Coordinates of C-alpha atoms in Angstrom, one line a residue:
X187 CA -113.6 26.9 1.3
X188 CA -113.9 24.9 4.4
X189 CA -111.6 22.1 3.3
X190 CA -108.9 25.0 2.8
X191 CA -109.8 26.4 6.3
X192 CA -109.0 23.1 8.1
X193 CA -105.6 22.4 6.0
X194 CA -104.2 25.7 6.3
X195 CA -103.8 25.5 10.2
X196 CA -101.4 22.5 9.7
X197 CA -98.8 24.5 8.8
X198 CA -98.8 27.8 11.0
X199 CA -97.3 30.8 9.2
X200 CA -94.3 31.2 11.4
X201 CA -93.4 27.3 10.6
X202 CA -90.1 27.1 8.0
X203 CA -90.3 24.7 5.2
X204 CA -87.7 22.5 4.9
X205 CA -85.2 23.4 2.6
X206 CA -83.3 21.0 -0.1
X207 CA -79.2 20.7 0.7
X208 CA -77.5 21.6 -2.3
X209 CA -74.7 18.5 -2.6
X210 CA -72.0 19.9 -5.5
X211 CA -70.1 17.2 -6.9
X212 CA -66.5 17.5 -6.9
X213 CA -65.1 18.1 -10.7
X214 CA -61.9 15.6 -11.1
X215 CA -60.6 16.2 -14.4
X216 CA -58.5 12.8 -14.5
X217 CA -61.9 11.3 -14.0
X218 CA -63.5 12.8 -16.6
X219 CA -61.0 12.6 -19.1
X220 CA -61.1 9.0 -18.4
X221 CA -65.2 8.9 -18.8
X222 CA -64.4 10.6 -22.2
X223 CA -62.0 8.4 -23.4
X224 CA -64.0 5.4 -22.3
X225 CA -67.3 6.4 -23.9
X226 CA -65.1 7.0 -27.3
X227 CA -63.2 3.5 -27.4
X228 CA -67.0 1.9 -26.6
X229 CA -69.1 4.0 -29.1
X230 CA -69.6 2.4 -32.2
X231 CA -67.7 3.8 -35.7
X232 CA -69.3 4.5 -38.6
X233 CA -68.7 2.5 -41.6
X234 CA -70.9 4.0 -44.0
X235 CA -70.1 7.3 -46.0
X236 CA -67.6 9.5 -46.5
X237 CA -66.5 9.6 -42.9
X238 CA -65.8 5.3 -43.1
X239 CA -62.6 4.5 -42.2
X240 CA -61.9 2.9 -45.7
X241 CA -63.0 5.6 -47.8
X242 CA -61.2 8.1 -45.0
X243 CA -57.9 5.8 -45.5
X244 CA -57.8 6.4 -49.0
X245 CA -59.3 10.0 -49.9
X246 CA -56.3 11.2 -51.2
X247 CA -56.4 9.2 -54.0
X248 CA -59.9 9.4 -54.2
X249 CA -59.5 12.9 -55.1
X250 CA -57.5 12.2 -57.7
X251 CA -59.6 9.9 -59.7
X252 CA -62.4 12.6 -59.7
X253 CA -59.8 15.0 -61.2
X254 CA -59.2 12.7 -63.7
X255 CA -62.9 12.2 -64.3
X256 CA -62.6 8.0 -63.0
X257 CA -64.4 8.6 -60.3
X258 CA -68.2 10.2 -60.6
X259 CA -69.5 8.9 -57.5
X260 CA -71.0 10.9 -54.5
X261 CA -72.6 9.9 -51.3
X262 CA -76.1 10.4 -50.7
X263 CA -76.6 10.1 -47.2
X264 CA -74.5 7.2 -46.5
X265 CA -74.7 5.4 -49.4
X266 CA -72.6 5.5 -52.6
X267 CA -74.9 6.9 -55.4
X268 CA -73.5 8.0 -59.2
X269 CA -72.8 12.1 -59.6
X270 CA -73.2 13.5 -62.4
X271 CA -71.5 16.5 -61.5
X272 CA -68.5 14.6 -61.8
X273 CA -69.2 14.0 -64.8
X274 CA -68.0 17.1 -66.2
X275 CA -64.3 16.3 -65.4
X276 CA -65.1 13.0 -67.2
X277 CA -66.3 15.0 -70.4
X278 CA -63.4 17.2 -69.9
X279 CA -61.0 14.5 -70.2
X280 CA -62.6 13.3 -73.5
X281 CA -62.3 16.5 -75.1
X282 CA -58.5 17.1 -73.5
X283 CA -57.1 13.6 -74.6
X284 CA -58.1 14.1 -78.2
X285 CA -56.4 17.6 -78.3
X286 CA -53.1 15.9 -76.9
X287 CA -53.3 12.8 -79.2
X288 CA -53.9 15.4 -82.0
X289 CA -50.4 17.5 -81.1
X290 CA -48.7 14.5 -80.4
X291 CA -49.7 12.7 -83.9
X292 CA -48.5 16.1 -85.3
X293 CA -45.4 16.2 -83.5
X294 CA -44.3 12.5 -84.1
X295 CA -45.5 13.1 -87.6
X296 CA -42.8 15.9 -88.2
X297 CA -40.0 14.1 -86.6
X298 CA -37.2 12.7 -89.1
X299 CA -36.1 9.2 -86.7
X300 CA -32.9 7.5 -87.5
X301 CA -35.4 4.0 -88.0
X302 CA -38.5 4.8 -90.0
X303 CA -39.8 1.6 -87.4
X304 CA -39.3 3.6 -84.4
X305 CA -41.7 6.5 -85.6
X306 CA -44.5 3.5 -86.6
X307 CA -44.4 2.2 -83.4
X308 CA -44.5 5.4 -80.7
X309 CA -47.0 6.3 -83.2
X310 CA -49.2 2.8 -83.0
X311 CA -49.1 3.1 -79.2
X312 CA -50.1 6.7 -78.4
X313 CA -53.2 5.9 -80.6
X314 CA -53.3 2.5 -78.5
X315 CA -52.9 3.6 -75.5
X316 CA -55.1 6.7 -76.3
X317 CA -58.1 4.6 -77.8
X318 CA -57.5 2.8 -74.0
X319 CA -57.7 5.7 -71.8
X320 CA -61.1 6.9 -74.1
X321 CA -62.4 3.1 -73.6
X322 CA -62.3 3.6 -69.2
X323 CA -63.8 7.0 -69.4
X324 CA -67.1 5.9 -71.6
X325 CA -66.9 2.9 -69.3
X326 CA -66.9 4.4 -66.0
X327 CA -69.3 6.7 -66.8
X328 CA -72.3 3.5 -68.0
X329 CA -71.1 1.8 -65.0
X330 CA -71.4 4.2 -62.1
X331 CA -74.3 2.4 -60.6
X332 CA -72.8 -1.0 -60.6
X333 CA -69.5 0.4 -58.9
X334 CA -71.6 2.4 -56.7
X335 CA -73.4 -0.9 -55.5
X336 CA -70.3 -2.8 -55.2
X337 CA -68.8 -0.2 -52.8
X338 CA -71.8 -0.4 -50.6
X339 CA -71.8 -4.0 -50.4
X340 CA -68.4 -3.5 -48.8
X341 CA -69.7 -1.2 -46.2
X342 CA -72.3 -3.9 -45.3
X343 CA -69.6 -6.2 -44.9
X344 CA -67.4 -3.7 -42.7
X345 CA -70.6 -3.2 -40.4
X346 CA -71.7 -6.6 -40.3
X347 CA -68.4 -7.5 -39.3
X348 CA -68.0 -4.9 -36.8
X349 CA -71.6 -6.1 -34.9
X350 CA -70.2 -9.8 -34.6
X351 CA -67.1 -8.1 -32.9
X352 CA -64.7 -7.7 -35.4
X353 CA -64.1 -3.9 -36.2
X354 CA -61.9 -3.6 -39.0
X355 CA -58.9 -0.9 -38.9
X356 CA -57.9 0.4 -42.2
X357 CA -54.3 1.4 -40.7
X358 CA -52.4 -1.2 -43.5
X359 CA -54.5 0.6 -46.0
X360 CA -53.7 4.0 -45.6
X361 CA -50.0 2.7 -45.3
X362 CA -50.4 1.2 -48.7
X363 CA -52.1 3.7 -50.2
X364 CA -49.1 6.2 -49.2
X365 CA -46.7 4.0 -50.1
X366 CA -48.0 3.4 -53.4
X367 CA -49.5 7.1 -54.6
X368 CA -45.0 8.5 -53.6
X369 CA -43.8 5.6 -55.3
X370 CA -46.0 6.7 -58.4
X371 CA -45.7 10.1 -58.1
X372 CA -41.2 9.6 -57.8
X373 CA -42.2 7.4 -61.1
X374 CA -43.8 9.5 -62.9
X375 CA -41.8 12.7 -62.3
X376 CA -38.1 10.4 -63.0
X377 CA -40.2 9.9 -66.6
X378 CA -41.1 13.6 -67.1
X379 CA -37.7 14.8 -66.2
X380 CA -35.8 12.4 -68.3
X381 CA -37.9 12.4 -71.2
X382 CA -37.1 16.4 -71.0
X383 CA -33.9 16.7 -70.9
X384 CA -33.3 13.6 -73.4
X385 CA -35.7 14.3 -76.6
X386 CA -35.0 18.3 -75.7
X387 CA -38.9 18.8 -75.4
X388 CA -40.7 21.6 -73.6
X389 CA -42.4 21.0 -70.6
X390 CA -46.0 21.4 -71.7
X391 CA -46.1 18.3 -74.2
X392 CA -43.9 16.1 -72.0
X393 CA -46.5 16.9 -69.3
X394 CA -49.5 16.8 -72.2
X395 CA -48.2 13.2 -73.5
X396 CA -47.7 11.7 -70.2
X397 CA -50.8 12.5 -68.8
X398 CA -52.5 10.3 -71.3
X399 CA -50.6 7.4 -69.8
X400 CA -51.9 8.4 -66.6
X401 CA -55.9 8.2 -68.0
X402 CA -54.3 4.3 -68.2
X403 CA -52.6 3.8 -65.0
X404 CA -54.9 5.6 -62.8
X405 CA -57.8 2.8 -63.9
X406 CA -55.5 0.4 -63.1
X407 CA -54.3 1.1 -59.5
X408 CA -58.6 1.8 -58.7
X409 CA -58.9 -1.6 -59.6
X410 CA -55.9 -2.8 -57.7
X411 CA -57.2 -1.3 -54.6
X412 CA -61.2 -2.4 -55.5
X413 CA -59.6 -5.9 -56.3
X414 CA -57.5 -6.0 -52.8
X415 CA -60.3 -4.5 -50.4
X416 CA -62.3 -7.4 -51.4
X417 CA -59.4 -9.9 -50.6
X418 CA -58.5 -8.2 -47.1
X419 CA -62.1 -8.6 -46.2
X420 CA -61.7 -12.4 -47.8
X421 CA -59.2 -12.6 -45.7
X422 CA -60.6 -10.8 -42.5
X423 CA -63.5 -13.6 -43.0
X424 CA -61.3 -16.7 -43.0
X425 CA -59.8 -15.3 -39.6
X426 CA -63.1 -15.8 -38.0
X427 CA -63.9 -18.8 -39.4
X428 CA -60.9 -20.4 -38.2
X429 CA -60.8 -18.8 -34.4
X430 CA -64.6 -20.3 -34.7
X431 CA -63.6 -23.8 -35.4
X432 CA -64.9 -26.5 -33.1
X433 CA -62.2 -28.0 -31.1
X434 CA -61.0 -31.2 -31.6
X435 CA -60.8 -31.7 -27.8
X436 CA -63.2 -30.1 -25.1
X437 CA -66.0 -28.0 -25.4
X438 CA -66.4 -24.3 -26.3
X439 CA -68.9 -22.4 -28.2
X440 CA -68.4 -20.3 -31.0
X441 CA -69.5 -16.6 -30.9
X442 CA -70.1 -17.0 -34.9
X443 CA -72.0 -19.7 -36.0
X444 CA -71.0 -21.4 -39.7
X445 CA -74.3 -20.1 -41.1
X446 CA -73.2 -16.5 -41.0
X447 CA -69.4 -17.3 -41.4
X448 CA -71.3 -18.7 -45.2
X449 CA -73.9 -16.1 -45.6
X450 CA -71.1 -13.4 -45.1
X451 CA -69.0 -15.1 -47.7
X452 CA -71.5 -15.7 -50.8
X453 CA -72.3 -11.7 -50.0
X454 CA -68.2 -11.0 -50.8
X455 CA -68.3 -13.7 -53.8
X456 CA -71.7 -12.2 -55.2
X457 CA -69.4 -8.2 -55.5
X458 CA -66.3 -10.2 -56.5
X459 CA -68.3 -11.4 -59.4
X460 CA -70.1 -8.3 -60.3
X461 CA -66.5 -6.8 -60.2
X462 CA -65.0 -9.4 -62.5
X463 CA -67.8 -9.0 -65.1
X464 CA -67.3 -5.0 -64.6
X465 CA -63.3 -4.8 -65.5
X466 CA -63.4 -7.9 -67.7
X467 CA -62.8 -6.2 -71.0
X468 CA -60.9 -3.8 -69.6
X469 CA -58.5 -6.5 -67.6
X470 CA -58.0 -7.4 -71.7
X471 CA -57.0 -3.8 -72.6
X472 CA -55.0 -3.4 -70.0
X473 CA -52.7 -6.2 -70.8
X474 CA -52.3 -6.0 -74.6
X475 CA -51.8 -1.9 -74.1
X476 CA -49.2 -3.0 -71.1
X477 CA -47.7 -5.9 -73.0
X478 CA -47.2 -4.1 -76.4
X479 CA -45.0 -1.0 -74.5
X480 CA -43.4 -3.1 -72.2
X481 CA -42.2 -5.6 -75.3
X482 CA -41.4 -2.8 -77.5
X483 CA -39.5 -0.9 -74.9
X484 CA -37.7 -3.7 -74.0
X485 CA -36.7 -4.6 -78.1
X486 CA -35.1 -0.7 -78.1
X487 CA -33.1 -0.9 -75.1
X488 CA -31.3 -3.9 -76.2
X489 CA -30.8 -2.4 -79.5
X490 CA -29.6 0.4 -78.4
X491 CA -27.1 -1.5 -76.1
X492 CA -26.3 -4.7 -77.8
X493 CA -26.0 -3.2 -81.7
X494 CA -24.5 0.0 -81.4
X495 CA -21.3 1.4 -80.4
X496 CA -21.7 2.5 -76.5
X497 CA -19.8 6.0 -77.5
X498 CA -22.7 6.4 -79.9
X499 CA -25.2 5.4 -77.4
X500 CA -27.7 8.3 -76.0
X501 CA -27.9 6.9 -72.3
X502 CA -30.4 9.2 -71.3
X503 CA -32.9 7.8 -73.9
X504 CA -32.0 4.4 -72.6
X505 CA -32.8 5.8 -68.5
X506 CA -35.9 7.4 -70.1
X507 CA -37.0 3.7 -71.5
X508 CA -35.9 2.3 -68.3
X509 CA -38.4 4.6 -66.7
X510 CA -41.2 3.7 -69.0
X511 CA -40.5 0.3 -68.6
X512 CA -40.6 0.6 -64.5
X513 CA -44.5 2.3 -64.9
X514 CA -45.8 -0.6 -67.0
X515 CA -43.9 -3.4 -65.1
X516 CA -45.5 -1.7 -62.4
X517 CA -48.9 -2.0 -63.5
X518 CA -48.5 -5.2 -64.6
X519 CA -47.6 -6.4 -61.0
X520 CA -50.1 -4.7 -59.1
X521 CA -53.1 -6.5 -61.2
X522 CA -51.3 -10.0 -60.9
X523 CA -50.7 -9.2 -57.0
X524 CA -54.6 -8.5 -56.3
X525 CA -56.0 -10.6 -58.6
X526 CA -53.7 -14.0 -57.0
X527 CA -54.5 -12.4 -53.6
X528 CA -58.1 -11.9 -53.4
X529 CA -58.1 -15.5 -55.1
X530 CA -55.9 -17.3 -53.1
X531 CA -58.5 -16.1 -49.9
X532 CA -61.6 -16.8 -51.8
X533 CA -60.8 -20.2 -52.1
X534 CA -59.4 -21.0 -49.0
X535 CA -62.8 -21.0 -46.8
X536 CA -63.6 -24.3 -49.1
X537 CA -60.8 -25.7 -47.0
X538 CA -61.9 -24.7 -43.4
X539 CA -65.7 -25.7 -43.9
X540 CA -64.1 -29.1 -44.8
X541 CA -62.2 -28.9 -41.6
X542 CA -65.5 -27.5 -39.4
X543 CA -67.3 -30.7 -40.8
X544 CA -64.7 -32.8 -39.8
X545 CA -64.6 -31.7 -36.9
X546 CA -68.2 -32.0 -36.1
X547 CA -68.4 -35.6 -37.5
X548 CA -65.7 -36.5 -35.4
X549 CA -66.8 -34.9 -32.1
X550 CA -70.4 -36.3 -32.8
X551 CA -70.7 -38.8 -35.4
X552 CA -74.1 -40.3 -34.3
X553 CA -75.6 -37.1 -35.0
X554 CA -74.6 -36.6 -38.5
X555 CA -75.2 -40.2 -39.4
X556 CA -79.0 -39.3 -38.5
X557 CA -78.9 -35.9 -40.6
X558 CA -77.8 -37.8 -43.5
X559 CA -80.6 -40.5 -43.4
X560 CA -83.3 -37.7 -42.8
X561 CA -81.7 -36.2 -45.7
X562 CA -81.9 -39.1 -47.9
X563 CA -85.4 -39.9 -46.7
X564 CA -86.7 -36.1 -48.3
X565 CA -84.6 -37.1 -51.5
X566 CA -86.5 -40.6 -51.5
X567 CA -89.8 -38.8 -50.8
X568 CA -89.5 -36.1 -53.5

């Protein structure tokens, strides 16, 4: 009690305490908006999930697929897992493709065709093209969890890019994915239409036997875009390499050594292969189903043109086999395009590690001669 006694009369009763001067900061909204903008350009983007900019370039067709039942994946979290709720639009499809081939075989079966060979063959590749469509749903559905890793390995790639300083923009993508789901959708409805109004057939089957054709196509144009993700980032890899080369004159270091430049290359090779060993048998399908309407198209068109009488000729069948042959030409393209493109980059970072070791044996020869003597002095050793 004594301690407080002699403290107290430090600080008499009529003494004020200092007070703290309030200092408010001017608000400058210029300044702020700046700080805003600033702290969005620098914070880092996401490249895993559904909010990636890949999978946000090309969710419209993504959406699709699911309706169609070729795409029962999910995210959990931010990976790519297998859904099997979407599986029920897959089991859907199974049962709604069998009731269309079924009143298609029915309705082909009643028509009375001028050649007896033109009812065998629309006949042969409805069932073809059916037993195709059937094939990608069973097959999608074993291989959810192989596709599902695949796509993740691409996200690794995207962020592992993006830490060494090159973010990847998906703007080209969304462009192309635009550009192709109009062009498909102007294909597809030219088809409808003149199929219509040149057989004289009712809406619902025109609609009911073309969307069988599009349980083909739409398998096609995933693996286009699986096939061509894998090139651009191929591609986005050989950028680096080459902007990292050692120069022939000078000095300057490299913000990405060869090592990862490598190590980030047999990671895009390992998912190229798992994707070639995924869609080889249906790569095979594809082409024999394509091939066989294309040819056969093609043999009826100049048939039409070449044998009979052009007053006799029904000109709308012939657009309408014009049209068919523009969807299948189509799909035909687009796998040769990806395949030859992701392919072409692959194989070119063969060439610039030759060139990076060239480079270095030239700019310090001494150096490498002693590397390869060590190295041949383990090989005598083992």
């Amino acid at each position: 009690m004594g301690l407080f006694q002699n403290e107290f009369p430090r600080f008499p009763k009529n003494y004020p305490l200092p007070l703290s001067k309030i200092r408010v900061k001017p608000f400058d909204v210029e300044t702020t908006l700046a700080e805003v903008k600033l702290e969005r350009k620098n914070r880092a983007k996401k490249y895993h999930g559904p909010d990636s900019p890949l999978y946000s370039a090309i969710y419209p067709s993504v959406c699709i697929m699911k309706v169609f039942g070729l795409a029962p994946y999910d995210f959990t979290g931010d990976e790519m897992t297998p859904s099997n709720l979407c599986l029920v639009f897959s089991f859907a499809f199974m049962c709604i493709y069998c009731y269309i081939v079924y009143i298609v075989y029915l309705k082909f079966t009643s028509l009375k065709r001028q050649k007896q060979m033109l009812n065998v063959v629309e006949t042969t590749k409805v069932i073809v093209n059916f037993l195709v469509a059937m094939y990608e749903l069973v097959s999608t559905v074993f291989t959810r969890r192989v596709f599902s890793r695949i796509w993740n390995a691409l996200q690794d790639s995207d962020e592992r890019m993006s830490q060494l300083g090159y973010p990847r923009k998906e703007t080209k993508t969304k462009i192309a994915m635009w550009t192709l789901l109009i062009s498909q959708i102007i294909v597809w409805t030219v088809v409808n239409q003149s199929g219509m109004y040149a057989l004289m057939e009712a809406w619902f089957f025109n609609v009911s036997y073309i969307c069988v054709y599009l349980g083909t196509a739409i398998p096609v144009y995933k693996f286009f875009g699986m096939t061509s993700f894998l090139g651009q980032r191929f591609h986005q890899l050989n950028q680096i390499a080459r902007e990292n080369l050692p120069p022939r004159v000078g000095y300057k270091s490299s913000s990405v050594s060869k090592k990862t430049i490598q190590d980030l290359h047999d990671k895009l090779m390992l998912s190229s292969e798992e994707l070639a060993s995924l869609y080889s048998w249906s790569l095979l399908f594809w082409l024999g189903n394509l091939s066989v309407h294309s040819v056969s198209n093609l043999y009826f068109i100049i048939d039409w043109l070449i044998l009979m009488p052009w007053t006799n000729i029904a000109w709308l069948r012939v657009f309408n086999m014009w049209s068919w042959e523009v969807g299948f030409i189509s799909q035909l393209l687009v796998i040769y395009i990806a395949c030859d493109y992701t392919i072409t980059e692959a194989n070119s970072m063969g060439a610039i590690f030759v060139e990076w070791d060239a480079r270095v044996i030239q700019r310090f020869p001494y150096d490498v001669s002693i590397s390869l003597k060590f190295y041949n002095n383990c090989r005598s050793i083992n």
